[in-house]
Amino acid sequence: MKISFARAAMPGTGAVVAAVTEGAKLNGFAYKLDQKLDGALSRAIKKSYFDGKLGQQLNIIAPSGSRIDEVIIIGLGKASELTELELQKLGGAVYSKTNRAKSGVVHVILDNVAGSGIAASKMAAEIAYGARLRSYRFDKYKTKQKSESKPNIKNLNFLCIGSKAAKDHFRNLDKIVEGVFFTRDLVSEPPNVLYPETLAKEARKLEKLGIAVEVMGENQMRRLGMGALLGVGQGSVRESKLVVMHWRGKAKNRGKLLLSDNPISFIGKGVTFDTGGISIKPSAGMEDMKWDMGGAGVVVGLMKALAGRRAKVNVVGVVGLVENMPGGNAQRPGDIVSSMSGQTIEVLNTDAEGRLVLADALWYTKKRFKPKMMINLATLTGAIIVSLADKYAGLFSNNDVLCDRLSKAGEQVGELVWRLPLSAEYNKMIDSDVADMKNIGGRGAGSITAAQFLQRFVGDTRWAHLDIAGVTWTKTNSPIVPKGGTAFGVRLLDKLVQNHYEDK
Ligand code: BES
Ligand code: MN
Ligand code: ZN
């Protein structure tokens, strides 16, 4: 689908989308279109319940004699209440409504909306962004798809005042889309195709954008003392990897970050398949564990988005990549491993593996980069799905300001986070009789004890942990997120960076 922006003009052919605010009064362009179509629009509005409420749609086949095929009127609701996110959702709805338009050409006509602080040019870009986000498909393994079962839309063309400004605004948004799509691709790939080495190879592709990418193998990690991460991967024939991605957006030169770059950091759990290991999972639904690398997928896609739009921020992304398999050399329940931090861990359940991977990835990030803040993402616990379902990600942090910033950014992009507590009492639940800690708590508060575990590897660095187990994959379509991998976290953290960490 090609997205274009052009000067305000009346379209002659194709499908046409026009927008009205609550009350459904046809103004400007929409008014002219109505005249051109002999009042077909105003008549359709009068004869229907459509009144321009946010998200309403009215479909009108153009009268014979017109070369336009159809008109879709969309409701913007109250002008003063319109937000970027609502416009994006409208874009997603427009896409799903028109992607089968026979001509393959869809024009969206937009005027400045009285009473809204958002100019028509920006509205166009936000609607286009939403349409792009919704248009994602993962169909590379479908060899027999009929063309009539595929989207048909070739060109989504916006006609508005300030088309140059619209184009400029969209250029950045489209870079975020590319990051989101990269994450969705990674999360959707099957586990025989995507494993630590191949995921690392995908991350290497970011070098094209000026990101320096380092890939460490098991020998290097062993020298660093990463016994926690390595223990998880030792049952797999696939070699574990640690990938470090450097983006020096504030510096003149690219390449690896220096300590003086004072970066922020994002760390991801990248379990490319989680069988549970010797503490093996039930077979029903185990295929879902291909997306247990969702946290790593977000970090890689986020780096792509930030570098793609040349964000003036210094960032390091670190992902720990392992496959958690049973086998003759697999880690056993009862094993005690030694982490890079020096702290020892009694592994009582080999299925609580994500925290072991993150323990070393977090400590490594903190030691090497002394980042001014660390945010990790992980499909860490089934318990977070019990708590929050797929509506919110769990947020755990040692910093109130960071929590507020994340909540705010989440509301702006529609990726919501909810904070859960950390405390000394919960922390005690993972004390071990024989080692410094054990990798599972008691029966209750599974997401919190997992977070307490991570906190033991961040020292006093400002830190937040997002448990994204419930939000990484969805079985239902929503306006800007088609079913499948969501890439939850890419837009959230990109917005957080925009709001607080980026030079303008
Ligand atoms: N990857 C899983 C968590 C998960 C479960 C993600 C369902 C997405 C959907 C994680 O490694 C895991 O197995 N956690 C265990 C921890 C338990 C053994 C303490 C869990 O949640 O059951
Ligand atoms: Mn597990
Ligand atoms: Zn896991």
PDB file of C-alpha atoms in Angstrom, residues 211-420:
ATOM      1  CA  ILE A 211      23.593   1.061  14.826  1.00  0.00           C
ATOM      2  CA  ALA A 212      26.723  -0.757  15.984  1.00  0.00           C
ATOM      3  CA  VAL A 213      25.811  -4.379  16.698  1.00  0.00           C
ATOM      4  CA  GLU A 214      27.908  -6.772  18.785  1.00  0.00           C
ATOM      5  CA  VAL A 215      27.034 -10.446  19.044  1.00  0.00           C
ATOM      6  CA  MET A 216      28.563 -12.538  21.813  1.00  0.00           C
ATOM      7  CA  GLY A 217      28.577 -16.313  21.841  1.00  0.00           C
ATOM      8  CA  GLU A 218      28.806 -18.780  24.697  1.00  0.00           C
ATOM      9  CA  ASN A 219      32.582 -18.640  25.108  1.00  0.00           C
ATOM     10  CA  GLN A 220      32.570 -14.904  25.559  1.00  0.00           C
ATOM     11  CA  MET A 221      29.660 -15.077  27.976  1.00  0.00           C
ATOM     12  CA  ARG A 222      31.424 -17.804  29.931  1.00  0.00           C
ATOM     13  CA  ARG A 223      34.465 -15.566  30.279  1.00  0.00           C
ATOM     14  CA  LEU A 224      32.182 -12.847  31.630  1.00  0.00           C
ATOM     15  CA  GLY A 225      30.751 -15.290  34.169  1.00  0.00           C
ATOM     16  CA  MET A 226      27.182 -15.325  32.866  1.00  0.00           C
ATOM     17  CA  GLY A 227      26.302 -18.641  34.472  1.00  0.00           C
ATOM     18  CA  ALA A 228      22.628 -17.775  34.890  1.00  0.00           C
ATOM     19  CA  LEU A 229      21.959 -17.099  31.211  1.00  0.00           C
ATOM     20  CA  LEU A 230      24.178 -19.959  30.038  1.00  0.00           C
ATOM     21  CA  GLY A 231      22.452 -22.472  32.312  1.00  0.00           C
ATOM     22  CA  VAL A 232      19.140 -21.844  30.568  1.00  0.00           C
ATOM     23  CA  GLY A 233      20.593 -22.472  27.122  1.00  0.00           C
ATOM     24  CA  GLN A 234      22.708 -25.500  27.949  1.00  0.00           C
ATOM     25  CA  GLY A 235      20.024 -28.046  27.049  1.00  0.00           C
ATOM     26  CA  SER A 236      19.687 -26.675  23.528  1.00  0.00           C
ATOM     27  CA  VAL A 237      21.770 -27.509  20.474  1.00  0.00           C
ATOM     28  CA  ARG A 238      21.393 -23.855  19.461  1.00  0.00           C
ATOM     29  CA  GLU A 239      24.129 -21.617  20.806  1.00  0.00           C
ATOM     30  CA  SER A 240      23.010 -18.871  23.193  1.00  0.00           C
ATOM     31  CA  LYS A 241      23.787 -15.307  22.176  1.00  0.00           C
ATOM     32  CA  LEU A 242      23.901 -11.877  23.741  1.00  0.00           C
ATOM     33  CA  VAL A 243      23.353  -8.984  21.354  1.00  0.00           C
ATOM     34  CA  VAL A 244      24.349  -5.409  22.156  1.00  0.00           C
ATOM     35  CA  MET A 245      23.024  -2.622  19.927  1.00  0.00           C
ATOM     36  CA  HIS A 246      24.479   0.881  20.171  1.00  0.00           C
ATOM     37  CA  TRP A 247      22.737   4.006  18.878  1.00  0.00           C
ATOM     38  CA  ARG A 248      24.706   7.239  19.358  1.00  0.00           C
ATOM     39  CA  GLY A 249      21.985   9.616  18.233  1.00  0.00           C
ATOM     40  CA  LYS A 250      23.413  12.613  20.082  1.00  0.00           C
ATOM     41  CA  ALA A 251      26.951  12.200  18.795  1.00  0.00           C
ATOM     42  CA  LYS A 252      28.429  13.271  15.486  1.00  0.00           C
ATOM     43  CA  ASN A 253      29.853   9.832  14.823  1.00  0.00           C
ATOM     44  CA  ARG A 254      28.067   6.498  15.035  1.00  0.00           C
ATOM     45  CA  GLY A 255      29.744   3.378  16.376  1.00  0.00           C
ATOM     46  CA  LYS A 256      29.963   2.008  19.893  1.00  0.00           C
ATOM     47  CA  LEU A 257      28.797   4.029  22.867  1.00  0.00           C
ATOM     48  CA  LEU A 258      31.350   5.578  25.168  1.00  0.00           C
ATOM     49  CA  LEU A 259      30.843   5.883  28.914  1.00  0.00           C
ATOM     50  CA  SER A 260      30.600   9.652  28.451  1.00  0.00           C
ATOM     51  CA  ASP A 261      27.570   9.082  26.182  1.00  0.00           C
ATOM     52  CA  ASN A 262      25.502   8.450  29.300  1.00  0.00           C
ATOM     53  CA  PRO A 263      22.960   6.285  27.466  1.00  0.00           C
ATOM     54  CA  ILE A 264      19.545   5.057  28.391  1.00  0.00           C
ATOM     55  CA  SER A 265      19.094   1.309  27.994  1.00  0.00           C
ATOM     56  CA  PHE A 266      16.516  -1.272  26.999  1.00  0.00           C
ATOM     57  CA  ILE A 267      16.969  -4.934  27.827  1.00  0.00           C
ATOM     58  CA  GLY A 268      14.902  -7.801  26.426  1.00  0.00           C
ATOM     59  CA  LYS A 269      14.161 -11.413  27.308  1.00  0.00           C
ATOM     60  CA  GLY A 270      14.788 -13.432  24.186  1.00  0.00           C
ATOM     61  CA  VAL A 271      13.787 -17.032  24.845  1.00  0.00           C
ATOM     62  CA  THR A 272      13.258 -18.142  21.259  1.00  0.00           C
ATOM     63  CA  PHE A 273      11.354 -21.162  22.504  1.00  0.00           C
ATOM     64  CA  ASP A 274      10.370 -22.003  26.066  1.00  0.00           C
ATOM     65  CA  THR A 275       9.525 -25.669  26.575  1.00  0.00           C
ATOM     66  CA  GLY A 276      10.001 -25.148  30.299  1.00  0.00           C
ATOM     67  CA  GLY A 277      13.135 -27.316  30.158  1.00  0.00           C
ATOM     68  CA  ILE A 278      13.199 -30.314  32.535  1.00  0.00           C
ATOM     69  CA  SER A 279      10.295 -28.671  34.424  1.00  0.00           C
ATOM     70  CA  ILE A 280       8.511 -29.181  31.133  1.00  0.00           C
ATOM     71  CA  LYS A 281       5.302 -27.375  30.215  1.00  0.00           C
ATOM     72  CA  PRO A 282       2.087 -29.189  29.252  1.00  0.00           C
ATOM     73  CA  SER A 283       1.921 -29.766  25.497  1.00  0.00           C
ATOM     74  CA  ALA A 284      -1.405 -27.981  24.900  1.00  0.00           C
ATOM     75  CA  GLY A 285      -0.644 -24.449  23.821  1.00  0.00           C
ATOM     76  CA  MET A 286       3.107 -24.866  24.006  1.00  0.00           C
ATOM     77  CA  GLU A 287       3.404 -23.459  20.482  1.00  0.00           C
ATOM     78  CA  ASP A 288       2.699 -20.040  22.015  1.00  0.00           C
ATOM     79  CA  MET A 289       6.139 -20.166  23.558  1.00  0.00           C
ATOM     80  CA  LYS A 290       7.650 -19.187  20.207  1.00  0.00           C
ATOM     81  CA  TRP A 291       6.845 -15.624  21.239  1.00  0.00           C
ATOM     82  CA  ASP A 292       8.742 -15.908  24.505  1.00  0.00           C
ATOM     83  CA  MET A 293      11.329 -13.727  22.772  1.00  0.00           C
ATOM     84  CA  GLY A 294       8.791 -10.882  22.657  1.00  0.00           C
ATOM     85  CA  GLY A 295      10.819  -8.627  24.964  1.00  0.00           C
ATOM     86  CA  ALA A 296      13.902  -8.993  22.787  1.00  0.00           C
ATOM     87  CA  GLY A 297      11.761  -8.456  19.698  1.00  0.00           C
ATOM     88  CA  VAL A 298      10.555  -5.146  21.100  1.00  0.00           C
ATOM     89  CA  VAL A 299      14.069  -3.971  21.911  1.00  0.00           C
ATOM     90  CA  VAL A 300      15.268  -4.777  18.376  1.00  0.00           C
ATOM     91  CA  GLY A 301      12.245  -3.092  16.757  1.00  0.00           C
ATOM     92  CA  LEU A 302      12.563  -0.076  19.040  1.00  0.00           C
ATOM     93  CA  MET A 303      16.212   0.371  18.075  1.00  0.00           C
ATOM     94  CA  LYS A 304      15.138   0.227  14.441  1.00  0.00           C
ATOM     95  CA  ALA A 305      12.481   2.888  15.007  1.00  0.00           C
ATOM     96  CA  LEU A 306      14.830   5.215  16.907  1.00  0.00           C
ATOM     97  CA  ALA A 307      17.683   4.923  14.433  1.00  0.00           C
ATOM     98  CA  GLY A 308      15.260   5.032  11.505  1.00  0.00           C
ATOM     99  CA  ARG A 309      13.986   8.416  12.563  1.00  0.00           C
ATOM    100  CA  ARG A 310      17.446   9.550  13.615  1.00  0.00           C
ATOM    101  CA  ALA A 311      16.365  10.228  17.191  1.00  0.00           C
ATOM    102  CA  LYS A 312      18.811  12.459  19.056  1.00  0.00           C
ATOM    103  CA  VAL A 313      19.280  10.137  21.968  1.00  0.00           C
ATOM    104  CA  ASN A 314      21.998   7.742  23.080  1.00  0.00           C
ATOM    105  CA  VAL A 315      20.591   4.275  23.591  1.00  0.00           C
ATOM    106  CA  VAL A 316      21.890   0.811  24.157  1.00  0.00           C
ATOM    107  CA  GLY A 317      19.701  -2.217  23.508  1.00  0.00           C
ATOM    108  CA  VAL A 318      20.715  -5.563  24.988  1.00  0.00           C
ATOM    109  CA  VAL A 319      18.953  -8.849  24.330  1.00  0.00           C
ATOM    110  CA  GLY A 320      19.692 -12.233  25.907  1.00  0.00           C
ATOM    111  CA  LEU A 321      18.911 -14.990  23.413  1.00  0.00           C
ATOM    112  CA  VAL A 322      18.477 -18.610  24.472  1.00  0.00           C
ATOM    113  CA  GLU A 323      16.355 -21.644  23.732  1.00  0.00           C
ATOM    114  CA  ASN A 324      14.984 -23.407  26.824  1.00  0.00           C
ATOM    115  CA  MET A 325      14.997 -27.120  26.027  1.00  0.00           C
ATOM    116  CA  PRO A 326      15.057 -30.392  27.941  1.00  0.00           C
ATOM    117  CA  GLY A 327      17.868 -32.792  27.030  1.00  0.00           C
ATOM    118  CA  GLY A 328      20.799 -34.778  28.333  1.00  0.00           C
ATOM    119  CA  ASN A 329      22.742 -31.649  29.105  1.00  0.00           C
ATOM    120  CA  ALA A 330      19.823 -29.546  30.287  1.00  0.00           C
ATOM    121  CA  GLN A 331      19.826 -27.697  33.565  1.00  0.00           C
ATOM    122  CA  ARG A 332      18.200 -29.649  36.417  1.00  0.00           C
ATOM    123  CA  PRO A 333      15.888 -28.473  39.176  1.00  0.00           C
ATOM    124  CA  GLY A 334      18.219 -28.131  42.147  1.00  0.00           C
ATOM    125  CA  ASP A 335      21.200 -26.844  40.158  1.00  0.00           C
ATOM    126  CA  ILE A 336      22.945 -23.822  41.622  1.00  0.00           C
ATOM    127  CA  VAL A 337      24.319 -21.370  39.083  1.00  0.00           C
ATOM    128  CA  SER A 338      26.576 -18.392  39.548  1.00  0.00           C
ATOM    129  CA  SER A 339      25.543 -15.161  37.847  1.00  0.00           C
ATOM    130  CA  MET A 340      27.840 -12.492  36.417  1.00  0.00           C
ATOM    131  CA  SER A 341      27.056 -10.352  39.474  1.00  0.00           C
ATOM    132  CA  GLY A 342      28.607 -13.042  41.677  1.00  0.00           C
ATOM    133  CA  GLN A 343      25.264 -13.849  43.266  1.00  0.00           C
ATOM    134  CA  THR A 344      24.317 -17.532  43.239  1.00  0.00           C
ATOM    135  CA  ILE A 345      20.920 -18.871  42.260  1.00  0.00           C
ATOM    136  CA  GLU A 346      19.241 -22.121  43.184  1.00  0.00           C
ATOM    137  CA  VAL A 347      17.227 -23.167  40.129  1.00  0.00           C
ATOM    138  CA  LEU A 348      14.163 -24.842  41.593  1.00  0.00           C
ATOM    139  CA  ASN A 349      12.097 -24.661  38.421  1.00  0.00           C
ATOM    140  CA  THR A 350      13.744 -24.634  35.012  1.00  0.00           C
ATOM    141  CA  ASP A 351      10.620 -22.989  33.595  1.00  0.00           C
ATOM    142  CA  ALA A 352      11.338 -19.790  35.538  1.00  0.00           C
ATOM    143  CA  GLU A 353      14.104 -19.130  33.014  1.00  0.00           C
ATOM    144  CA  GLY A 354      13.443 -15.596  31.799  1.00  0.00           C
ATOM    145  CA  ARG A 355      14.625 -14.041  35.042  1.00  0.00           C
ATOM    146  CA  LEU A 356      17.868 -16.053  34.800  1.00  0.00           C
ATOM    147  CA  VAL A 357      18.528 -14.679  31.327  1.00  0.00           C
ATOM    148  CA  LEU A 358      17.705 -11.142  32.409  1.00  0.00           C
ATOM    149  CA  ALA A 359      19.807 -11.374  35.571  1.00  0.00           C
ATOM    150  CA  ASP A 360      22.984 -11.490  33.505  1.00  0.00           C
ATOM    151  CA  ALA A 361      21.745  -9.161  30.753  1.00  0.00           C
ATOM    152  CA  LEU A 362      20.767  -6.486  33.302  1.00  0.00           C
ATOM    153  CA  TRP A 363      23.976  -6.768  35.285  1.00  0.00           C
ATOM    154  CA  TYR A 364      26.071  -6.635  32.137  1.00  0.00           C
ATOM    155  CA  THR A 365      24.263  -3.524  30.910  1.00  0.00           C
ATOM    156  CA  LYS A 366      24.647  -1.776  34.240  1.00  0.00           C
ATOM    157  CA  LYS A 367      28.354  -2.648  34.595  1.00  0.00           C
ATOM    158  CA  ARG A 368      29.435  -1.813  31.070  1.00  0.00           C
ATOM    159  CA  PHE A 369      27.355   1.271  30.268  1.00  0.00           C
ATOM    160  CA  LYS A 370      26.383   2.778  33.645  1.00  0.00           C
ATOM    161  CA  PRO A 371      23.117   3.801  31.966  1.00  0.00           C
ATOM    162  CA  LYS A 372      21.039   6.618  33.424  1.00  0.00           C
ATOM    163  CA  MET A 373      18.074   4.291  33.265  1.00  0.00           C
ATOM    164  CA  MET A 374      17.264   0.693  32.419  1.00  0.00           C
ATOM    165  CA  ILE A 375      13.958  -0.611  31.163  1.00  0.00           C
ATOM    166  CA  ASN A 376      13.582  -4.315  30.585  1.00  0.00           C
ATOM    167  CA  LEU A 377      10.768  -6.089  28.779  1.00  0.00           C
ATOM    168  CA  ALA A 378       9.903  -9.733  29.219  1.00  0.00           C
ATOM    169  CA  THR A 379       7.123 -12.238  28.675  1.00  0.00           C
ATOM    170  CA  LEU A 380       8.030 -13.208  32.205  1.00  0.00           C
ATOM    171  CA  THR A 381       5.062 -14.731  34.006  1.00  0.00           C
ATOM    172  CA  GLY A 382       1.762 -16.433  33.340  1.00  0.00           C
ATOM    173  CA  ALA A 383       0.624 -14.806  36.595  1.00  0.00           C
ATOM    174  CA  ILE A 384       0.558 -11.344  34.987  1.00  0.00           C
ATOM    175  CA  ILE A 385      -2.093 -12.666  32.576  1.00  0.00           C
ATOM    176  CA  VAL A 386      -4.151 -13.731  35.585  1.00  0.00           C
ATOM    177  CA  SER A 387      -3.774 -10.228  37.061  1.00  0.00           C
ATOM    178  CA  LEU A 388      -4.214  -7.987  34.029  1.00  0.00           C
ATOM    179  CA  ALA A 389      -5.228 -10.179  31.051  1.00  0.00           C
ATOM    180  CA  ASP A 390      -4.296  -8.568  27.741  1.00  0.00           C
ATOM    181  CA  LYS A 391      -5.376  -5.067  28.807  1.00  0.00           C
ATOM    182  CA  TYR A 392      -2.314  -3.768  30.624  1.00  0.00           C
ATOM    183  CA  ALA A 393       1.328  -4.762  30.901  1.00  0.00           C
ATOM    184  CA  GLY A 394       2.640  -5.150  34.444  1.00  0.00           C
ATOM    185  CA  LEU A 395       4.983  -2.377  35.543  1.00  0.00           C
ATOM    186  CA  PHE A 396       7.504  -2.737  38.364  1.00  0.00           C
ATOM    187  CA  SER A 397      10.020  -0.070  39.211  1.00  0.00           C
ATOM    188  CA  ASN A 398      12.272   1.477  41.821  1.00  0.00           C
ATOM    189  CA  ASN A 399      11.485   4.985  40.558  1.00  0.00           C
ATOM    190  CA  ASP A 400       8.185   6.883  40.823  1.00  0.00           C
ATOM    191  CA  VAL A 401       9.048   9.469  38.173  1.00  0.00           C
ATOM    192  CA  LEU A 402       9.848   6.782  35.629  1.00  0.00           C
ATOM    193  CA  CYS A 403       6.545   5.059  36.427  1.00  0.00           C
ATOM    194  CA  ASP A 404       4.586   8.254  35.830  1.00  0.00           C
ATOM    195  CA  ARG A 405       6.380   8.803  32.560  1.00  0.00           C
ATOM    196  CA  LEU A 406       5.642   5.275  31.403  1.00  0.00           C
ATOM    197  CA  SER A 407       1.972   5.485  32.391  1.00  0.00           C
ATOM    198  CA  LYS A 408       1.584   8.774  30.546  1.00  0.00           C
ATOM    199  CA  ALA A 409       3.317   7.539  27.389  1.00  0.00           C
ATOM    200  CA  GLY A 410       1.212   4.384  27.536  1.00  0.00           C
ATOM    201  CA  GLU A 411      -2.007   6.363  27.536  1.00  0.00           C
ATOM    202  CA  GLN A 412      -0.793   8.466  24.619  1.00  0.00           C
ATOM    203  CA  VAL A 413      -0.147   5.451  22.399  1.00  0.00           C
ATOM    204  CA  GLY A 414      -2.759   3.035  23.733  1.00  0.00           C
ATOM    205  CA  GLU A 415      -0.237   0.634  25.267  1.00  0.00           C
ATOM    206  CA  LEU A 416      -1.284   0.683  28.894  1.00  0.00           C
ATOM    207  CA  VAL A 417       0.825  -0.225  31.903  1.00  0.00           C
ATOM    208  CA  TRP A 418      -0.240  -0.825  35.506  1.00  0.00           C
ATOM    209  CA  ARG A 419       2.159  -0.602  38.404  1.00  0.00           C
ATOM    210  CA  LEU A 420       2.415  -3.418  40.931  1.00  0.00           C
TER     211      LEU A 420
END
